[in-house]
XYZ file of C-alpha atoms in Angstrom:
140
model
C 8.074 13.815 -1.377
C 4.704 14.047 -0.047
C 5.612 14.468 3.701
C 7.977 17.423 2.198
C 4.945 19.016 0.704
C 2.461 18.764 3.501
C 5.760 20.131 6.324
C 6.452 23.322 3.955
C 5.810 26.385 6.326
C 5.605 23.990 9.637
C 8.318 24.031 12.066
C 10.107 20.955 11.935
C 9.590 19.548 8.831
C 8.308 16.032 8.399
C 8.716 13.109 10.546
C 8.902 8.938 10.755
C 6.669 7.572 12.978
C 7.539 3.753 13.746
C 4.067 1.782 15.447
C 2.729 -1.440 15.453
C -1.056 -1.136 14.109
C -3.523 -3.796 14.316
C -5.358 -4.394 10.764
C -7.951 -6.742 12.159
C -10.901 -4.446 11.262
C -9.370 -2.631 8.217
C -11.378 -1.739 4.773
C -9.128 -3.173 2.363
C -9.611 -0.854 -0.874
C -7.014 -2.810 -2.202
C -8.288 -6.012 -2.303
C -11.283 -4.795 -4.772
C -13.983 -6.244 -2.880
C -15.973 -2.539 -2.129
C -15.283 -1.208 -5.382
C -18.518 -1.178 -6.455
C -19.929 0.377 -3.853
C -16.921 3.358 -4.308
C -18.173 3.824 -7.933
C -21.739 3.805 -6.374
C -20.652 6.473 -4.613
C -19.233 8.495 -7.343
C -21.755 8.484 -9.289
C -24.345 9.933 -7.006
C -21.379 12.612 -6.109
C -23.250 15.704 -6.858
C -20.887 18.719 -5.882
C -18.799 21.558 -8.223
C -15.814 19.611 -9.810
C -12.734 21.107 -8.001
C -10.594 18.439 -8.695
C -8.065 17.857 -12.149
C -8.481 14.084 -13.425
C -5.207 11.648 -15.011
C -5.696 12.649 -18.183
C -4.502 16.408 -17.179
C -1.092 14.288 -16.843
C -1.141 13.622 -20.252
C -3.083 15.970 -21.992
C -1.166 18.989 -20.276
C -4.977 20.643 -21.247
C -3.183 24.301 -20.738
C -3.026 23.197 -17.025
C -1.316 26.655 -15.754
C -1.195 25.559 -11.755
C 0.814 22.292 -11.957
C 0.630 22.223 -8.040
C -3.564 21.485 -8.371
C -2.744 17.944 -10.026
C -2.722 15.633 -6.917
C -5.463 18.014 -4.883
C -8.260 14.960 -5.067
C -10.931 16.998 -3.224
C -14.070 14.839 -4.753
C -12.074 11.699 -4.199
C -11.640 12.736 -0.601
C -15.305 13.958 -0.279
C -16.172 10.060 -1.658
C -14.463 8.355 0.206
C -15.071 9.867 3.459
C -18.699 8.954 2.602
C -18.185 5.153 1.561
C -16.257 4.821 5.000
C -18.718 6.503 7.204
C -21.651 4.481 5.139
C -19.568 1.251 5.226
C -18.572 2.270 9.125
C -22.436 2.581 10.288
C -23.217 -0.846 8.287
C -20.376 -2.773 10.211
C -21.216 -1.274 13.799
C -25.333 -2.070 13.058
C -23.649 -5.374 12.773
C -21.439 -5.329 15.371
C -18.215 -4.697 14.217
C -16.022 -1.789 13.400
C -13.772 -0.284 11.143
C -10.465 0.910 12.307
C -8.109 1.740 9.338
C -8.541 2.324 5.295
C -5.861 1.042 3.506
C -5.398 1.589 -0.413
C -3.617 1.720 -3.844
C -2.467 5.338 -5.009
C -1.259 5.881 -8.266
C 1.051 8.956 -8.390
C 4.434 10.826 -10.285
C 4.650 9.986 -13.859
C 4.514 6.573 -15.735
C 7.612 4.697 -15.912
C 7.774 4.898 -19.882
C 5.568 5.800 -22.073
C 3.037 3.370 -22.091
C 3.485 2.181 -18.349
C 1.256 1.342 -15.644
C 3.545 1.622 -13.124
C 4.082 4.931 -12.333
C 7.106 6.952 -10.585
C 5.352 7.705 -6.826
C 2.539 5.169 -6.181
C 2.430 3.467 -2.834
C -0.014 1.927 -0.400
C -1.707 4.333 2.209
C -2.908 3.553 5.366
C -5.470 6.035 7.246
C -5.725 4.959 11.313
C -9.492 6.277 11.823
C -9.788 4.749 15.574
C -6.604 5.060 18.115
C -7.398 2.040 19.250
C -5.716 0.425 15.702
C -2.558 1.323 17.465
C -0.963 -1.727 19.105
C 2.476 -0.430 20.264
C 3.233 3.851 21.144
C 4.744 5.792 18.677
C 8.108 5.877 18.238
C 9.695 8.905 16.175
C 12.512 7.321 14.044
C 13.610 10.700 12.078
């Protein structure tokens, strides 16, 4: 669903990219252990809110642009500053970060009172090519 969203208007529509990526030197959002320094982050984020929060899901607060819900521009703007902080910290050190991976809730909760919601999945961003083990492969 997302890759149909983000090919609309590009010629060829979306594509499956098969690769072996080394997660050696990967930020692990998932694992919890840099959340505080996320909601460090956050709360010295200082810009315009452009962004709609999960309770426009279920507060439908006269939301008239469905299509902004899922636009996460301060999360974005965050994050790209935790990894470029945490990124400068592990190279003073001499390491590295290569990839992000993380949790993303999306879609609509499975029943009412779920937790587990319709679209969520684990993302992975590749910030160095040298993550990449194997060459790409396109599989659709």
């Amino acid at each position: 669903m997302t890759a149909g969203r983000a090919s609309r208007g590009n010629e060829g529509g979306p594509a499956v990219l098969a690769v072996d990526i080394d997660l050696s030197r990967c930020l692990d959002l998932a694992s919890g252990a840099y959340w505080s320094f996320v909601k460090q982050a956050a709360n010295q984020y200082r810009a315009p809110k452009r962004q709609l929060g999960p309770l426009s899901i279920y507060l439908d607060a006269g939301i008239s642009n469905k299509v902004a819900l899922g636009r996460n521009f301060e999360d974005c703007d965050i994050m790209n500053a935790v990894v470029e902080s945490l990124k400068r910290r592990m190279q003073s050190l001499g390491g590295d970060i290569t990839t992000v991976r993380s949790a993303f809730i999306e879609g609509t909760p499975m029943h009412e009172t779920s937790w587990l919601f319709s679209n969520s999945c684990i993302m992975l961003s590749v910030l160095e090519k040298k993550a990449f083990v194997s060459a790409f492969e396109q599989v659709m």
